[in-house]
Short mmCIF file of C-alpha atoms and ligand atoms in Angstrom, two decimals:
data_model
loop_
_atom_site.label_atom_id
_atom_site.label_comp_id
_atom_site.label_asym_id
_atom_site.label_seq_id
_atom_site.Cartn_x
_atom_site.Cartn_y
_atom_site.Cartn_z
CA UNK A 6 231.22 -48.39 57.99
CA UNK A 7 233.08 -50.67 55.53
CA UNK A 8 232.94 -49.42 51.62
CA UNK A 9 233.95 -53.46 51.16
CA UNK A 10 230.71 -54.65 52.99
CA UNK A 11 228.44 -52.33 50.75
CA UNK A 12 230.61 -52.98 47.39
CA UNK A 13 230.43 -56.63 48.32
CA UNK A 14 226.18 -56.33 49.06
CA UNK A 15 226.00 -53.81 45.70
CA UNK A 16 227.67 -57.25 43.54
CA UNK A 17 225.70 -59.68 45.38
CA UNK A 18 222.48 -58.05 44.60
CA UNK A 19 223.07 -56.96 40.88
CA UNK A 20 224.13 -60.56 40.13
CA UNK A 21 221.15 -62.60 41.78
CA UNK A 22 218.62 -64.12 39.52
CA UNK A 23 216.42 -64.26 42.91
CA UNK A 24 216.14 -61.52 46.03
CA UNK A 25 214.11 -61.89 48.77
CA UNK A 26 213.95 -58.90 51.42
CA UNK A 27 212.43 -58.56 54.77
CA UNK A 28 211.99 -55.36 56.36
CA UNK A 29 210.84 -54.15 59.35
CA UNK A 30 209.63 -50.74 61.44
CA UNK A 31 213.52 -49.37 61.02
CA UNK A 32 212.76 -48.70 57.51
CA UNK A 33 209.70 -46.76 58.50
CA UNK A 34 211.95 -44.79 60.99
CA UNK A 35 213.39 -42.06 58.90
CA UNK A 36 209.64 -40.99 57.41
CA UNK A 37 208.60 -40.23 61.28
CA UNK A 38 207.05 -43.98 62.48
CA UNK A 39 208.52 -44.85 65.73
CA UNK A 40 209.96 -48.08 65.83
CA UNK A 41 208.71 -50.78 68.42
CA UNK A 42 212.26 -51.24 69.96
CA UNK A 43 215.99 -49.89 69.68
CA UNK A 44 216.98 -46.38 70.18
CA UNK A 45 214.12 -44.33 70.39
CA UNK A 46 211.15 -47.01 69.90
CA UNK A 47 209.52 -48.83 72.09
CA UNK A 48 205.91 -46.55 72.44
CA UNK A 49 202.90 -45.71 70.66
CA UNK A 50 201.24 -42.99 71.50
CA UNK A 51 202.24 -43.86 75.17
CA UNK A 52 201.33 -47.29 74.94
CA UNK A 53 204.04 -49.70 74.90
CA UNK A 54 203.28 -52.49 71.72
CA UNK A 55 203.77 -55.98 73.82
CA UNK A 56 201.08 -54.95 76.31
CA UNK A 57 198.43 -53.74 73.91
CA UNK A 58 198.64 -55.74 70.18
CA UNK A 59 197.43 -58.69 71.74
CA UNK A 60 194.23 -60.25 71.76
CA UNK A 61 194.35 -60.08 75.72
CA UNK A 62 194.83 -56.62 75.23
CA UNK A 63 192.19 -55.87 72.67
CA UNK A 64 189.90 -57.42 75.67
CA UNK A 65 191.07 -55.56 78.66
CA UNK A 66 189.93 -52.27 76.88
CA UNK A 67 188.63 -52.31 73.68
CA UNK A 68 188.07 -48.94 72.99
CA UNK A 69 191.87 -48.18 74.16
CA UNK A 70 192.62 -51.01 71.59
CA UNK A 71 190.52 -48.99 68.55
CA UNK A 72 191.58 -45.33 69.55
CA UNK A 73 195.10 -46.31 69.71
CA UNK A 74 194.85 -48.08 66.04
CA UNK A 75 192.83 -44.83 64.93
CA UNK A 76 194.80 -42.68 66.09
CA UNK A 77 197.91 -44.66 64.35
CA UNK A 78 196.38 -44.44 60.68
CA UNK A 79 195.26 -40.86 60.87
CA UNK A 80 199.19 -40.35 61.46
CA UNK A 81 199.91 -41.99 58.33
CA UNK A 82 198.07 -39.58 56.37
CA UNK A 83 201.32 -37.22 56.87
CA UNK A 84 204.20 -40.00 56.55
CA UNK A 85 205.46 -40.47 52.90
CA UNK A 86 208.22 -43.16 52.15
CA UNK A 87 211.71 -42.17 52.56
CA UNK A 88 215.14 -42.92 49.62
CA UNK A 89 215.37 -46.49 52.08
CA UNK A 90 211.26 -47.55 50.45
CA UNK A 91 212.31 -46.00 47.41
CA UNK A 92 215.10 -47.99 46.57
CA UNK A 93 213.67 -50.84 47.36
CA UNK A 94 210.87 -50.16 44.81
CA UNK A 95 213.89 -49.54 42.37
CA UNK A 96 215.49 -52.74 43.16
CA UNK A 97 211.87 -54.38 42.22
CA UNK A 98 211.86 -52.93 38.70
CA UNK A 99 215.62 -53.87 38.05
CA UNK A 100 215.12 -57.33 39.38
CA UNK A 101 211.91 -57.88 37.45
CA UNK A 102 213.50 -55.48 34.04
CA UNK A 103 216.30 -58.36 34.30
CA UNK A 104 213.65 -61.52 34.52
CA UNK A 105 214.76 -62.20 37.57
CA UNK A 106 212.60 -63.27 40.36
CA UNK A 107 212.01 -60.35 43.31
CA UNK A 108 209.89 -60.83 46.67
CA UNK A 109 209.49 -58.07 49.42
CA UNK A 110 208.47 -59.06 52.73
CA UNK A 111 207.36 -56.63 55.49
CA UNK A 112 206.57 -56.47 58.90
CA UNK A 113 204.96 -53.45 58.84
CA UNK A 114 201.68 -52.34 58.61
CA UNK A 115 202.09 -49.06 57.28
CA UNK A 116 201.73 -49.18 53.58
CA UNK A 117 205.04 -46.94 52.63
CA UNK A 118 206.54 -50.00 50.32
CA UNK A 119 203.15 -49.51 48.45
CA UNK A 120 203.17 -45.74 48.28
CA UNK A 121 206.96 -45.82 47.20
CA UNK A 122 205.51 -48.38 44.19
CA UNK A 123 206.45 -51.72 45.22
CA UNK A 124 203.81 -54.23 44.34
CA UNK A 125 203.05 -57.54 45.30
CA UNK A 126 204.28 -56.26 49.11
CA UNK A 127 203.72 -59.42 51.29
CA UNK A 128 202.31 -57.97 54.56
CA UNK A 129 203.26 -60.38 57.69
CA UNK A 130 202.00 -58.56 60.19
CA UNK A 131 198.60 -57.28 58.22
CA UNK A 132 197.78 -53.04 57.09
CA UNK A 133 196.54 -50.40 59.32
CA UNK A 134 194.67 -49.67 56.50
CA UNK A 135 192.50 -52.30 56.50
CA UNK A 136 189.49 -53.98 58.76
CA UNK A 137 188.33 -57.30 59.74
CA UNK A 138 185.75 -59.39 61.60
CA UNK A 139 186.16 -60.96 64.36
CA UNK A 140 183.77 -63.92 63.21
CA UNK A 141 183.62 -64.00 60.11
CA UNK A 142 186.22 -63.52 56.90
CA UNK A 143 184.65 -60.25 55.87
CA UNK A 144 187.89 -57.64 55.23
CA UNK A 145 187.65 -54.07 53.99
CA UNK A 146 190.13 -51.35 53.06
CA UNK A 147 189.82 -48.35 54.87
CA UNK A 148 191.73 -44.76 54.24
CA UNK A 149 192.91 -42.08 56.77
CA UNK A 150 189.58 -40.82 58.67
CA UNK A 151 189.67 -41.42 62.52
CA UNK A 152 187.07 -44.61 63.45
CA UNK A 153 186.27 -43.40 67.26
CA UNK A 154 183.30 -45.77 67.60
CA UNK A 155 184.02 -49.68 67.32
CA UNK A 156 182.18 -50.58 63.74
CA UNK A 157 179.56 -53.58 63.12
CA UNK A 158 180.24 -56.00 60.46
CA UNK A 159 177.86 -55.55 57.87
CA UNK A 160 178.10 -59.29 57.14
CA UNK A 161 177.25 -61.00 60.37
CA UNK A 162 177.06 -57.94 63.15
CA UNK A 163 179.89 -58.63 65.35
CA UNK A 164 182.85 -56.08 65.60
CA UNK A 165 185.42 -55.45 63.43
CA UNK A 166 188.92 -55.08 64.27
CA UNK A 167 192.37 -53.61 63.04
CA UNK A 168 193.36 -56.24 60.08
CA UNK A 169 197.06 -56.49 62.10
CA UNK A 170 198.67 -59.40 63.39
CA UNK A 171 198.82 -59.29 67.47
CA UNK A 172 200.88 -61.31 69.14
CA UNK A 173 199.62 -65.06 69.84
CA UNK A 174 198.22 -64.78 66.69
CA UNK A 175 198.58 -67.08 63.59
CA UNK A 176 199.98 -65.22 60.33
CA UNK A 177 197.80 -64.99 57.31
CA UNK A 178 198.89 -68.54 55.91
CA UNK A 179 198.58 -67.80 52.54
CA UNK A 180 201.77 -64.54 52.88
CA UNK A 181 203.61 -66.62 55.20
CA UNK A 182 203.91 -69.62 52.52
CA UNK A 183 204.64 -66.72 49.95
CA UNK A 184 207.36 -65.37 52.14
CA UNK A 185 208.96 -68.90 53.63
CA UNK A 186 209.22 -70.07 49.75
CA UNK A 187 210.78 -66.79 48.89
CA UNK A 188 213.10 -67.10 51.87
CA UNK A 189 213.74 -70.58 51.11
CA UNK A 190 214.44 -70.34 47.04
CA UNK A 191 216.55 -67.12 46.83
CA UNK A 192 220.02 -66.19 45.92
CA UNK A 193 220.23 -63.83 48.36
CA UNK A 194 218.42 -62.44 50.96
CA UNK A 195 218.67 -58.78 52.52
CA UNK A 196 216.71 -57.84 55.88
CA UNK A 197 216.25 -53.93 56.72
CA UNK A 198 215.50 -52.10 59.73
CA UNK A 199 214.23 -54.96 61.82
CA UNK A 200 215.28 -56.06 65.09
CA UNK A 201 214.93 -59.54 64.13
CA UNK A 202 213.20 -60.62 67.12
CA UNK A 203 209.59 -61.45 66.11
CA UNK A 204 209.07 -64.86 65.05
CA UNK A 205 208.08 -66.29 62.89
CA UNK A 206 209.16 -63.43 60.52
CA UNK A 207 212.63 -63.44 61.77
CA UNK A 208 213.09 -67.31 60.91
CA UNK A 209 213.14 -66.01 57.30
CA UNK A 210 216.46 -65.01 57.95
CA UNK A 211 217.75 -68.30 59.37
CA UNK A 212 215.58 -70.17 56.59
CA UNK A 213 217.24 -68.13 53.55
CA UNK A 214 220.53 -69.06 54.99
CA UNK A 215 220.23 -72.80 55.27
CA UNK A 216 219.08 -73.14 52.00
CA UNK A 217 222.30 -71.64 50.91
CA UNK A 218 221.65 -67.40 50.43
CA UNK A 219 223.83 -65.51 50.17
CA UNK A 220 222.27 -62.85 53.19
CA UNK A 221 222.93 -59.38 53.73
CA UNK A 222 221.42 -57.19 57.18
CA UNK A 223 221.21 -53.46 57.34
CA UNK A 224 220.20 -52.08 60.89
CA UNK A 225 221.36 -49.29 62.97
CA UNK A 226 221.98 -51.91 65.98
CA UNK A 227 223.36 -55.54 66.08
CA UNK A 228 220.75 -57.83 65.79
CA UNK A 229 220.57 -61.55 66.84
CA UNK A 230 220.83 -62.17 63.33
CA UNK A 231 224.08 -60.34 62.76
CA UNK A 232 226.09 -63.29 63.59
CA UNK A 233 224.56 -65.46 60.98
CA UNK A 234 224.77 -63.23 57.97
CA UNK A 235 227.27 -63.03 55.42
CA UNK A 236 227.09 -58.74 55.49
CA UNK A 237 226.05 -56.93 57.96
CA UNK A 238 225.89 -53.01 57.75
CA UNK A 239 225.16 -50.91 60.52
CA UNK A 240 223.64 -47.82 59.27
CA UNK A 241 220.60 -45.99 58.42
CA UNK A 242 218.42 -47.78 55.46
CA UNK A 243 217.36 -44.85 53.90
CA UNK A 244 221.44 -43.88 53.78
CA UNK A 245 222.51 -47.38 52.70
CA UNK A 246 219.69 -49.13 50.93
CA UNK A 247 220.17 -46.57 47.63
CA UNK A 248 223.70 -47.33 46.94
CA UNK A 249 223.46 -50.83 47.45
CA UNK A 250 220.99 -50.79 44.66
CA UNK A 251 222.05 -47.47 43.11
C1 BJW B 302 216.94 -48.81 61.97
C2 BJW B 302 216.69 -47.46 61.73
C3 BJW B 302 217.08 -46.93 60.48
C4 BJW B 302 215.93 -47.96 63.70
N1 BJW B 302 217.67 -47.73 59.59
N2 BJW B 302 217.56 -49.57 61.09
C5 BJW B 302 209.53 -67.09 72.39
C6 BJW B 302 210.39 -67.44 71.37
C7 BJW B 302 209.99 -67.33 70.03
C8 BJW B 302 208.74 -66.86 69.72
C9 BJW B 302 207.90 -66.52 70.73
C10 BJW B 302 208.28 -66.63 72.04
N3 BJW B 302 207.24 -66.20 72.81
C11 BJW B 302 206.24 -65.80 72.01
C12 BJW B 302 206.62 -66.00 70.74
C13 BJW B 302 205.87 -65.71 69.54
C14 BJW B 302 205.80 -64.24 69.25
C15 BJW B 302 207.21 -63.62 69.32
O1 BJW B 302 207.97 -63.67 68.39
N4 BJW B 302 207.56 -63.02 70.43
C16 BJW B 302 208.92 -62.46 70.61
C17 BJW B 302 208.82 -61.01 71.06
C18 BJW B 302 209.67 -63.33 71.57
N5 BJW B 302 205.25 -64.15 67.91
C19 BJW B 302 203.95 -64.17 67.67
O2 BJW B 302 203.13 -64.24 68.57
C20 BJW B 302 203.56 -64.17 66.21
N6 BJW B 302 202.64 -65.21 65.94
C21 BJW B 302 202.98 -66.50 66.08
O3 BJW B 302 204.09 -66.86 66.46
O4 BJW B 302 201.96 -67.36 65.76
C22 BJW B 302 202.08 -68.72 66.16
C23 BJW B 302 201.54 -68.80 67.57
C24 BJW B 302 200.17 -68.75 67.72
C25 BJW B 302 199.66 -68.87 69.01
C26 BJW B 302 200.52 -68.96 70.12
C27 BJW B 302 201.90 -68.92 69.92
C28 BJW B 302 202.41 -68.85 68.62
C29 BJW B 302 202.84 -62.87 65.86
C30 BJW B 302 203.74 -61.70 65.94
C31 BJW B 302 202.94 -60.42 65.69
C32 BJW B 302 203.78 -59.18 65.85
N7 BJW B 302 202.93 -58.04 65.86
C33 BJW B 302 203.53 -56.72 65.98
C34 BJW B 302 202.41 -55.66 66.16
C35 BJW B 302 201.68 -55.37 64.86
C36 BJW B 302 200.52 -54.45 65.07
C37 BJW B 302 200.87 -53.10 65.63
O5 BJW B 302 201.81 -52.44 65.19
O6 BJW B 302 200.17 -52.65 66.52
O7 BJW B 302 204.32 -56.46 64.83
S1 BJW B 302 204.71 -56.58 67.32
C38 BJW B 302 205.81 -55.56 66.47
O8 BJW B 302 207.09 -56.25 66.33
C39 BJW B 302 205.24 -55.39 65.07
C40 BJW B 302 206.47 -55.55 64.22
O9 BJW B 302 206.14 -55.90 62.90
C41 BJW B 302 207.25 -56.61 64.95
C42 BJW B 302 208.69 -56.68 64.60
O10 BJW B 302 209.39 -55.51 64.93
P1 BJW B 302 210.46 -54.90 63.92
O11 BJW B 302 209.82 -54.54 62.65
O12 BJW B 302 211.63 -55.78 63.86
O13 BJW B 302 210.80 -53.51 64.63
P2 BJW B 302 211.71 -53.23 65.92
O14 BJW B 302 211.25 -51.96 66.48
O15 BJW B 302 211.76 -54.41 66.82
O16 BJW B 302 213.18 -53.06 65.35
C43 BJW B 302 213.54 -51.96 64.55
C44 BJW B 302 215.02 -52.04 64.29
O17 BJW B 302 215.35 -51.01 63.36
C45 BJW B 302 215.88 -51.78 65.55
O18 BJW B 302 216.82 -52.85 65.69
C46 BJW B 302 216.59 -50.45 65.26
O19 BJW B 302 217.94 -50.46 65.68
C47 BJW B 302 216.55 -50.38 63.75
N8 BJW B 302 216.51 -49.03 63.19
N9 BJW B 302 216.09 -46.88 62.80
C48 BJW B 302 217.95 -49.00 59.90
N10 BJW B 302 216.89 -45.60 60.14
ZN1 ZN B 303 181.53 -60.69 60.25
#
């Protein structure tokens, strides 16, 4: 891979006033979470991702739907962020030690951008480690301990659910504005490990680069994105990631 394309990125990213980053399951890939496509992805447990986190899904066999999720966050439990999270959490303290303005958006729902100390982590696609009505707004965290047996909301009785994002599902509004105005107001804008095929949190992409970002993409496969960026790296995040910010 080109030592220009990652000089160029390092420059681009010590200079902004203003980073936005998106990330996605091919960060989570080199701590031991399968991604949901690419080399190697593609199934959970088995269970392949477009088939089963949907609401359709959820309905066809609920107690599939809960074992599956269960069985997902007691794996966590042994996953610890890799040098790709950590720089990122780096990049956070250098951007904010400098006053400049730094937003991380994720697709995942794993938690590791948290663990590895980034903070105000925008979660698109919700946590695994948290729970939610179906009717009502009641939310609650939860930690590591299998949940075989479909829980009651303690607020209005119906059940709860996996706080995620399925597909034919709205985002949470309130992180999707967050993200699009990060997107949308940034110097530059660097995506990680996603396949950039999930809308809407692949239109970030697209949306940092018509408002004039300067937009980097590190993935271990072309992406439909890679034609629109300004940089984009092939290679392993948790390889790349620290010396574009080290
Ligand atoms: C590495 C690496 C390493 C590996 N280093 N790289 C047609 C056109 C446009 C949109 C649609 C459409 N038809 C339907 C839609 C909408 C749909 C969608 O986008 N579908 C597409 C598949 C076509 N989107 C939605 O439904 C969203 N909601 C929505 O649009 O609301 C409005 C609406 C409402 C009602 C009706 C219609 C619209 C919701 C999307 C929710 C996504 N949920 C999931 C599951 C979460 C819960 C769970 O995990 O169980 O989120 S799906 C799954 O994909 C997960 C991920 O966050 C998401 C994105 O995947 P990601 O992160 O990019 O991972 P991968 O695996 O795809 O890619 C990893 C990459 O890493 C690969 O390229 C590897 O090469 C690379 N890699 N190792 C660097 N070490
Ligand atoms: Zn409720």
């Amino acid at each position: 891979m080109a030592d220009d394309s990652i000089d160029r990125s390092r420059r681009l990213l010590a200079e902004a006033a203003s980073i936005a980053v998106l990330t996605g399951a091919g960060i989570s890939a080199e701590s031991g979470v399968p991604t949901y496509r690419g080399a190697g992805g593609g199934l959970w447990d088995g269970l392949k991702v477009e088939d089963w986190a949907t609401p359709e899904g959820y309905a066809r066999d609920p107690h599939r739907v809960w074992t599956w999720y269960s069985h997902r966050r007691v794996q966590l439990q042994q996953i610890e962020p890799n040098p790709g999270h950590r720089a990122l959490a780096e990049l956070q303290r250098r951007v904010g030690g400098r006053g400049g303005r730094f937003t991380l958006a994720t697709q995942n729902i794993d938690g590791l951008h948290q663990a590895a100390g980034n903070v105000n982590v925008l979660e698109l696609h919700g946590s695994l480690l948290r729970l939610r009505c179906w009717s009502c707004p009641y939310r609650r965290h939860v930690g590591y301990e299998p949940i075989e047996q479909i829980p009651a909301c303690p607020e209005c009785g119906a059940d709860l659910r996996p706080d995620v994002v399925w597909f034919g599902e709205g985002l949470p509004q309130h992180v999707w504005q967050a993200a699009a105005e990060a997107a949308g107001g940034c110097d530059v804008f660097l995506s990680a490990g996603t396949s950039a095929m999930v809308y809407p949190a692949a239109g970030l992409i697209e949306l940092a680069a018509r408002n004039g970002a300067r937009t980097i993409e590190v993935n271990l496969e072309p992406t439909p994105a890679s034609g629109l960026v300004d940089v984009s790296i092939r290679a392993k995040a948790g390889e790349i990631l620290p010396r574009l910010v080290g």
